[in-house]
PDB file of C-alpha atoms in Angstrom:
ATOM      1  CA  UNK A   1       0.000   0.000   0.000  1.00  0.00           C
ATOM      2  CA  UNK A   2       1.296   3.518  -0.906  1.00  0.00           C
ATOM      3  CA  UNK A   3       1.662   6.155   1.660  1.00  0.00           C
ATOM      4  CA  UNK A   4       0.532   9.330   0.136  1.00  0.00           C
ATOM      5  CA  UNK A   5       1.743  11.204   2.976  1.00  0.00           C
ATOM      6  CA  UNK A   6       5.704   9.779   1.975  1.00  0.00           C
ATOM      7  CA  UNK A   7       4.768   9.902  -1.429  1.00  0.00           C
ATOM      8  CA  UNK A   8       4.235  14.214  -1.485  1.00  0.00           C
ATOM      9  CA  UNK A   9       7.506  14.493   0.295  1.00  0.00           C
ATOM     10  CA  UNK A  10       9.379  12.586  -1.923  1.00  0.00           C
ATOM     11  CA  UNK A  11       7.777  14.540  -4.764  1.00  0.00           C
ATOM     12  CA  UNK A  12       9.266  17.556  -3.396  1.00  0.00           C
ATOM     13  CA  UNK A  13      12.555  16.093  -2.851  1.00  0.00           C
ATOM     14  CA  UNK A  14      12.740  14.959  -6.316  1.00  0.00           C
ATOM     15  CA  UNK A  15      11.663  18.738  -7.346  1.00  0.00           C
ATOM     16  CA  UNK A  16      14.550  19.517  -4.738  1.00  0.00           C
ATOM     17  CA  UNK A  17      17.506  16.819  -5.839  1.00  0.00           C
ATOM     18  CA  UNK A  18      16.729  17.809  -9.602  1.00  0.00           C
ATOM     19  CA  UNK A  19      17.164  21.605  -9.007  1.00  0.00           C
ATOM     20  CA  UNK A  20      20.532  20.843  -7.364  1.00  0.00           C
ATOM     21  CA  UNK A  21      20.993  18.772  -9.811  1.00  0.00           C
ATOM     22  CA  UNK A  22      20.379  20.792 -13.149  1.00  0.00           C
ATOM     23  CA  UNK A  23      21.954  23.638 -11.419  1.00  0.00           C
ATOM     24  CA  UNK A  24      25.758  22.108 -11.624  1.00  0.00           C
ATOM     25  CA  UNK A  25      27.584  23.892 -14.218  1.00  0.00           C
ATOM     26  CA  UNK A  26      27.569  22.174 -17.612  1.00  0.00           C
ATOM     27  CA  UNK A  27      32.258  22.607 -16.873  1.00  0.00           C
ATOM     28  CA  UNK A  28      32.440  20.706 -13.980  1.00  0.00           C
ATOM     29  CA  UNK A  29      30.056  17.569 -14.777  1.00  0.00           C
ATOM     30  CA  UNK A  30      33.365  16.383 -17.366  1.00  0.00           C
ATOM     31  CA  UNK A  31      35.635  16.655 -14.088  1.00  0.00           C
ATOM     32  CA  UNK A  32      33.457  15.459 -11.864  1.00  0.00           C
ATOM     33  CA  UNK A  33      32.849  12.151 -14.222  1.00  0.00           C
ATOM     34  CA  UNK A  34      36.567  11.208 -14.152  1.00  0.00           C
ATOM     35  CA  UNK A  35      36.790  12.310 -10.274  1.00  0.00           C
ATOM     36  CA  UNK A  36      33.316   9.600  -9.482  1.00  0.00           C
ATOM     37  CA  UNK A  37      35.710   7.032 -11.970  1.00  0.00           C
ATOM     38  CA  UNK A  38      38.785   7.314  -9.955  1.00  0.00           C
ATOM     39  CA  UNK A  39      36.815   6.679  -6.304  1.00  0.00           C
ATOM     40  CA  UNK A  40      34.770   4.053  -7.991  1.00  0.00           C
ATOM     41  CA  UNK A  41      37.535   2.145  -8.427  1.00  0.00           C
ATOM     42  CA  UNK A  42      39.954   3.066  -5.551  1.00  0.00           C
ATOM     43  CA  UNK A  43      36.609   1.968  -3.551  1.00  0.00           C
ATOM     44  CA  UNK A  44      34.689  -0.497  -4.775  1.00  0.00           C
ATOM     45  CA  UNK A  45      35.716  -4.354  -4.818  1.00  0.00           C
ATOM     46  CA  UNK A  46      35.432  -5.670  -8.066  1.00  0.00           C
ATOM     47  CA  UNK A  47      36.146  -9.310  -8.838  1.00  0.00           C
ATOM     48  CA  UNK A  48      36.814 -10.861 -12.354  1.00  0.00           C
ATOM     49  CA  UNK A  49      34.044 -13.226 -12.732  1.00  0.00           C
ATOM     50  CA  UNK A  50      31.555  -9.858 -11.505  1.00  0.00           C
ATOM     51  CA  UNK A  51      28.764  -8.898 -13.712  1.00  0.00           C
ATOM     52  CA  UNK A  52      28.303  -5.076 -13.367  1.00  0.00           C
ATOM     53  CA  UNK A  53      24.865  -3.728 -13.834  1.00  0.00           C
ATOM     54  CA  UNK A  54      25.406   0.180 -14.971  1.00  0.00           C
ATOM     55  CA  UNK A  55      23.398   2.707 -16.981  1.00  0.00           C
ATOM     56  CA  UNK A  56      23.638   4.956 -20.099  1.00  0.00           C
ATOM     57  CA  UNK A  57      23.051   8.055 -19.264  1.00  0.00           C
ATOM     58  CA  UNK A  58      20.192  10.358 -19.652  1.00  0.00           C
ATOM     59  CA  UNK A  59      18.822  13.968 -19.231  1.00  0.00           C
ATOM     60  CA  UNK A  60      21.690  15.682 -16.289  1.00  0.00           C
ATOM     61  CA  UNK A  61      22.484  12.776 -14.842  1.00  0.00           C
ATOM     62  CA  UNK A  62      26.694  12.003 -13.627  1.00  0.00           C
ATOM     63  CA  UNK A  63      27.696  10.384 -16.370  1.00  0.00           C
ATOM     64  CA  UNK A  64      28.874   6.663 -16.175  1.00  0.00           C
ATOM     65  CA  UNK A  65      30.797   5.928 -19.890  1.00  0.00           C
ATOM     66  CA  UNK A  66      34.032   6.856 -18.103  1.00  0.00           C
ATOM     67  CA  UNK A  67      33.149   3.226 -15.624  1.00  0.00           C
ATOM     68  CA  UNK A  68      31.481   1.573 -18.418  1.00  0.00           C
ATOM     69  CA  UNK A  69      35.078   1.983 -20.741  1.00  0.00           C
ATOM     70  CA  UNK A  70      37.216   0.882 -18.282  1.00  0.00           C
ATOM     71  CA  UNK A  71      34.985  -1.955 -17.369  1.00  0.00           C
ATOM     72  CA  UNK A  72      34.907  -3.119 -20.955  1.00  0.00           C
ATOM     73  CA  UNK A  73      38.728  -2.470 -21.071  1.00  0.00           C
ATOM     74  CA  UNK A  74      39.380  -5.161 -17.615  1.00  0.00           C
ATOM     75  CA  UNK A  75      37.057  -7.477 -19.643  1.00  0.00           C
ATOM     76  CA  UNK A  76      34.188  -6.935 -16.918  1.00  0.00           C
ATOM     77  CA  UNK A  77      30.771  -8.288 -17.649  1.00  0.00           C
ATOM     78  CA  UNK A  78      28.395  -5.470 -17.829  1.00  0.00           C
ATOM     79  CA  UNK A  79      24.964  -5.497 -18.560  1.00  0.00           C
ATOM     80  CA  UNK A  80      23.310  -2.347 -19.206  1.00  0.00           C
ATOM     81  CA  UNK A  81      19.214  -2.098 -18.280  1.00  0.00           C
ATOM     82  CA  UNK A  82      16.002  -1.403 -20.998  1.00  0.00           C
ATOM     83  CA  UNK A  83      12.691  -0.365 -19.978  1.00  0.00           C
ATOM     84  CA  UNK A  84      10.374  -3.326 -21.367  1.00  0.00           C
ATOM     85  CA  UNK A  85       7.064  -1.714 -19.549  1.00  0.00           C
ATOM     86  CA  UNK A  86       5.445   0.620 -16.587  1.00  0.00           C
ATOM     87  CA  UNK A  87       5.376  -2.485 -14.655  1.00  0.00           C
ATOM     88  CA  UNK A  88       7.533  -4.581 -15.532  1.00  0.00           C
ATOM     89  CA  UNK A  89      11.650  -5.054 -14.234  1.00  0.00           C
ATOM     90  CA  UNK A  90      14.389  -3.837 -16.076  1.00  0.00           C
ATOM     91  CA  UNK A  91      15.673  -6.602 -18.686  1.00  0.00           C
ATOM     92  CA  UNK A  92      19.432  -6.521 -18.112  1.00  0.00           C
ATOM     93  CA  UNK A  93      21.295  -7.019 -21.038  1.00  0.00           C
ATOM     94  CA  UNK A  94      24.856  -8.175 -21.918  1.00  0.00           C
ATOM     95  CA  UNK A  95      26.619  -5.096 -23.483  1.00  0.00           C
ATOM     96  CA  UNK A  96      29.883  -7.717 -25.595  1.00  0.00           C
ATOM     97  CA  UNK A  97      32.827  -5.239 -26.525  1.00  0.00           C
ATOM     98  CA  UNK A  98      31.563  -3.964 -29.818  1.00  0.00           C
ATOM     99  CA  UNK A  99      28.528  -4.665 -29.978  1.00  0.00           C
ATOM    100  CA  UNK A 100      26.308  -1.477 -31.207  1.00  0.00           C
ATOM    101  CA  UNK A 101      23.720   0.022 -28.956  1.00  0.00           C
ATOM    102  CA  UNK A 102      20.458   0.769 -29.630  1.00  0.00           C
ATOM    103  CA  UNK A 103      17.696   3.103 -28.410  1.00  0.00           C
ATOM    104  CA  UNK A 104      16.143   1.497 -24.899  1.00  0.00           C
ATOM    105  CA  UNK A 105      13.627   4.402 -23.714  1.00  0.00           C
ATOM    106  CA  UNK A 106      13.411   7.555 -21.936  1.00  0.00           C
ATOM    107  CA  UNK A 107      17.074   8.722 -24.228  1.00  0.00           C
ATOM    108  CA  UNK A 108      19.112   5.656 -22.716  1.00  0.00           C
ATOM    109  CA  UNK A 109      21.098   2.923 -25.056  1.00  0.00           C
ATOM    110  CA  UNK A 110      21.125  -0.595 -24.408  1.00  0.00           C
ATOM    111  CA  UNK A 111      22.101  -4.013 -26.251  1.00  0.00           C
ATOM    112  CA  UNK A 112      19.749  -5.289 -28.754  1.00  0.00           C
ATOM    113  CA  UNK A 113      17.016  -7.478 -27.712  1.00  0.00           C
ATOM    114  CA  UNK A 114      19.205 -10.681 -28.847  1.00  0.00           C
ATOM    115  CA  UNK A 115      21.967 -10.183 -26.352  1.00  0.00           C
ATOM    116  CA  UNK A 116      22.376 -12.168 -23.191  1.00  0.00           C
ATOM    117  CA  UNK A 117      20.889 -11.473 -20.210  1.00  0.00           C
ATOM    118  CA  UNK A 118      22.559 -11.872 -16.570  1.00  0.00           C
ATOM    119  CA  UNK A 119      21.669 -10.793 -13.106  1.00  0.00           C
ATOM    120  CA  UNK A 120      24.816  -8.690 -11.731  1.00  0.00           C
ATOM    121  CA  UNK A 121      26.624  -9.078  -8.289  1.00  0.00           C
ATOM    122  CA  UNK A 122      27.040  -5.135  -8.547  1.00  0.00           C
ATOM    123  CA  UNK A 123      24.259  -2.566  -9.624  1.00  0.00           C
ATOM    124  CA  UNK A 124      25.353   1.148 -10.437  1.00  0.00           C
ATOM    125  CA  UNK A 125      22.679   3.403 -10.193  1.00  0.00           C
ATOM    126  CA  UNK A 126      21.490   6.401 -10.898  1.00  0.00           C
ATOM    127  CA  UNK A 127      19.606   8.341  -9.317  1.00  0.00           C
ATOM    128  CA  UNK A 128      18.529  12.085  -8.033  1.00  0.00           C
ATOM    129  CA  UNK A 129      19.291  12.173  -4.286  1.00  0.00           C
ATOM    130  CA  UNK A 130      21.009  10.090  -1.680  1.00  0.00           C
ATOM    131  CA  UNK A 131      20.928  10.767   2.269  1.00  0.00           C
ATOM    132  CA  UNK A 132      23.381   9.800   4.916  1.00  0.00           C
ATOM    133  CA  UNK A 133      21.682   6.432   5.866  1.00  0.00           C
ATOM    134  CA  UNK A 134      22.448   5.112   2.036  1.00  0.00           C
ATOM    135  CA  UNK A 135      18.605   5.607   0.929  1.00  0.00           C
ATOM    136  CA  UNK A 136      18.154   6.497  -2.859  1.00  0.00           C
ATOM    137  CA  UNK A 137      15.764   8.582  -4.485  1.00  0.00           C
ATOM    138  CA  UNK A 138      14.941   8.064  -7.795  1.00  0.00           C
ATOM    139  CA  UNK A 139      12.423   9.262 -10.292  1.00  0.00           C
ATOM    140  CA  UNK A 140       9.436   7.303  -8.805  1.00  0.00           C
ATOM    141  CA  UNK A 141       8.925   4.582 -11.702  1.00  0.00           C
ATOM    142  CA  UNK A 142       9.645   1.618  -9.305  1.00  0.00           C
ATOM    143  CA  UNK A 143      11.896   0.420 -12.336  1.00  0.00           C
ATOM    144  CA  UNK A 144      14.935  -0.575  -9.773  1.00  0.00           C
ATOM    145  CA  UNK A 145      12.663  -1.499  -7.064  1.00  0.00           C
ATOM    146  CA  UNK A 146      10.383  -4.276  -9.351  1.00  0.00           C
ATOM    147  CA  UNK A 147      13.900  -5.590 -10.532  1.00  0.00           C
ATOM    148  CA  UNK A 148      15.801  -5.857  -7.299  1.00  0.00           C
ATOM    149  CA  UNK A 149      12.756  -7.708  -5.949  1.00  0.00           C
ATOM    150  CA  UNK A 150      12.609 -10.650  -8.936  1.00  0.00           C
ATOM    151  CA  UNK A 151      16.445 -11.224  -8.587  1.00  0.00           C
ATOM    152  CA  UNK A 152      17.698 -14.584  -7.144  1.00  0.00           C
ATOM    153  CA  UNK A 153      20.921 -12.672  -5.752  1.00  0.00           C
ATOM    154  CA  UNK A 154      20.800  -9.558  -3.599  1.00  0.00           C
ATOM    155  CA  UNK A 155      23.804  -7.568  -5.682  1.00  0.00           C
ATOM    156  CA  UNK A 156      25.754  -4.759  -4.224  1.00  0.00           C
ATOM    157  CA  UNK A 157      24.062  -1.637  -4.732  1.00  0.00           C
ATOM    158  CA  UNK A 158      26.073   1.763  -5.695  1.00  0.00           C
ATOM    159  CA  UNK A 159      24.796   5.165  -6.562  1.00  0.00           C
ATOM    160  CA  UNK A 160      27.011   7.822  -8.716  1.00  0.00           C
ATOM    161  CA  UNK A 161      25.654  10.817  -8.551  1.00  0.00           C
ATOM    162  CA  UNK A 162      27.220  14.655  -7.818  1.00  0.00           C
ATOM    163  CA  UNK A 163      27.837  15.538  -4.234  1.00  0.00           C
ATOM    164  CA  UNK A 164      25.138  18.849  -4.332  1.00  0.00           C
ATOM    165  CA  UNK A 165      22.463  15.956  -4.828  1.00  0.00           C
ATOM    166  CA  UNK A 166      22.852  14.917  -1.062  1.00  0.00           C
ATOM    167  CA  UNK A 167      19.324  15.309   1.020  1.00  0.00           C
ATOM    168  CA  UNK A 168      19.255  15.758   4.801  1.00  0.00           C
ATOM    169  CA  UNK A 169      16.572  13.065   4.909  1.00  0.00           C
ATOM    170  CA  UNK A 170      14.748  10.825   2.562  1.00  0.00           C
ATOM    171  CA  UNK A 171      12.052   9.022   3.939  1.00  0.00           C
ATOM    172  CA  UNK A 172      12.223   5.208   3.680  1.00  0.00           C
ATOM    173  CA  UNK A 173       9.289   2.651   2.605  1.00  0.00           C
ATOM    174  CA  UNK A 174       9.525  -0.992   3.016  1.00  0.00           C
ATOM    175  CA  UNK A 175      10.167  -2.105  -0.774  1.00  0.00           C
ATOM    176  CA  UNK A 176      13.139   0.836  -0.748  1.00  0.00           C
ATOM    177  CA  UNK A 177      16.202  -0.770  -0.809  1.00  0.00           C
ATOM    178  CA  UNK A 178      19.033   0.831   0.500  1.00  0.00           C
ATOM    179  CA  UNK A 179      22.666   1.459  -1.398  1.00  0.00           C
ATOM    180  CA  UNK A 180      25.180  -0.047  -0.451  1.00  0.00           C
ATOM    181  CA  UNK A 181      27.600   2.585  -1.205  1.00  0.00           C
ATOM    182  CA  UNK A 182      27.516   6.096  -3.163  1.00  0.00           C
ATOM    183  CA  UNK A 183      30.241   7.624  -5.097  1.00  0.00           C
ATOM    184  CA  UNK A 184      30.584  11.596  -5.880  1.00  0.00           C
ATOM    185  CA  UNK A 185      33.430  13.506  -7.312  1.00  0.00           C
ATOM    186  CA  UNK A 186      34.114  14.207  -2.913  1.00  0.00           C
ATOM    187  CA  UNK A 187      34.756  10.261  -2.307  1.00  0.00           C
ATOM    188  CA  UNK A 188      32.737   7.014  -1.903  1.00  0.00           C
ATOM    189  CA  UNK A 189      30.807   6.090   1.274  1.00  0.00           C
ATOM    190  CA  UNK A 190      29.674   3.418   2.429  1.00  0.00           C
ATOM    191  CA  UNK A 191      26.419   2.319   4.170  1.00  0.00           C
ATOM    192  CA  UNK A 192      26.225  -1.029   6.558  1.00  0.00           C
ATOM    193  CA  UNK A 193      28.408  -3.819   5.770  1.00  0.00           C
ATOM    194  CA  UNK A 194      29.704  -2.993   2.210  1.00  0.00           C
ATOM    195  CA  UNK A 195      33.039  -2.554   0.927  1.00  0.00           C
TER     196      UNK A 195
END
């Protein structure tokens, strides 16, 4: 059942995050890219046989090609998501090193619908706020949410995003799954047990 009451106030944090957000200027999003690279790997354990969930990116969001190049250069398994429907989970798709990409929805790129599919050990997301306890906000699609739930593995869970898109508070519902970690262009931090 959805609280309305939880659901207004994350409305206005999203109106919030994305002002903060859109307000970065356009110069500093390049820098802060390679600066979110650097801690994401200084930071975040990444084995061989790892599939890495990550995103294309859309609208003003941090942008994750820098990752996604030098995971395809360590011969990482990514997969990158596509929107299939309103309700349904993300189909995660193989992205093989040269394979083309192909329009997915809402301006992202993905694999065509004949590549592999694989559930990762590590999910970068996206998103438009983050608060000290590791909760993520995100547009308010449930897209993440419905596909976390119908996974057989709970993978690690890391937001990028730029350090101005830090809340004081998001409030928390039970199918809101917490990250794991968060990386900025200030550093990485972690939430709980991760490492």
């Amino acid at each position: 059942m959805v609280d309305d009451k939880i659901e207004e106030a994350k409305a206005a944090l999203r109106i919030k995050a994305h002002a903060a957000r859109a307000a970065l200027p356009q110069a500093d999003r390049a820098d802060a890219a390679r600066a979110v690279t650097h801690h994401f790997f200084e930071g975040i354990a990444l084995h061989a046989g790892d599939v890495v969930a990550a995103y294309w990116r859309i609208r003003d969001e941090l942008d994750c090609q820098p990752i996604l190049v030098r995971l395809m250069d360590r011969n990482q398994i990514v997969v990158l998501p596509v929107v299939l429907g309103p309700d349904e989970p993300l189909d995660l798709r193989v992205w093989e090193q040269g394979a083309s990409l192909y329009e997915a929805g809402f301006g992202t790129l993905a694999p065509s619908e004949l590549a592999p599919k694989a559930e990762p050990d590590i999910v970068i997301m996206p998103l438009l706020g983050f608060d000290r306890l590791g909760t993520r906000l995100g547009y308010g699609g449930g897209y993440y949410d419905r596909t976390l739930a119908s996974m057989k593995k709970k993978p690690k869970l890391i937001g990028l995003a730029f350090a101005a898109q830090e809340l004081d508070a998001i409030p928390r519902e039970a199918h809101d799954v917490p990250l794991d970690a968060v990386v900025t262009e200030a550093g990485i931090r972690h939430f709980g047990n991760s490492a």
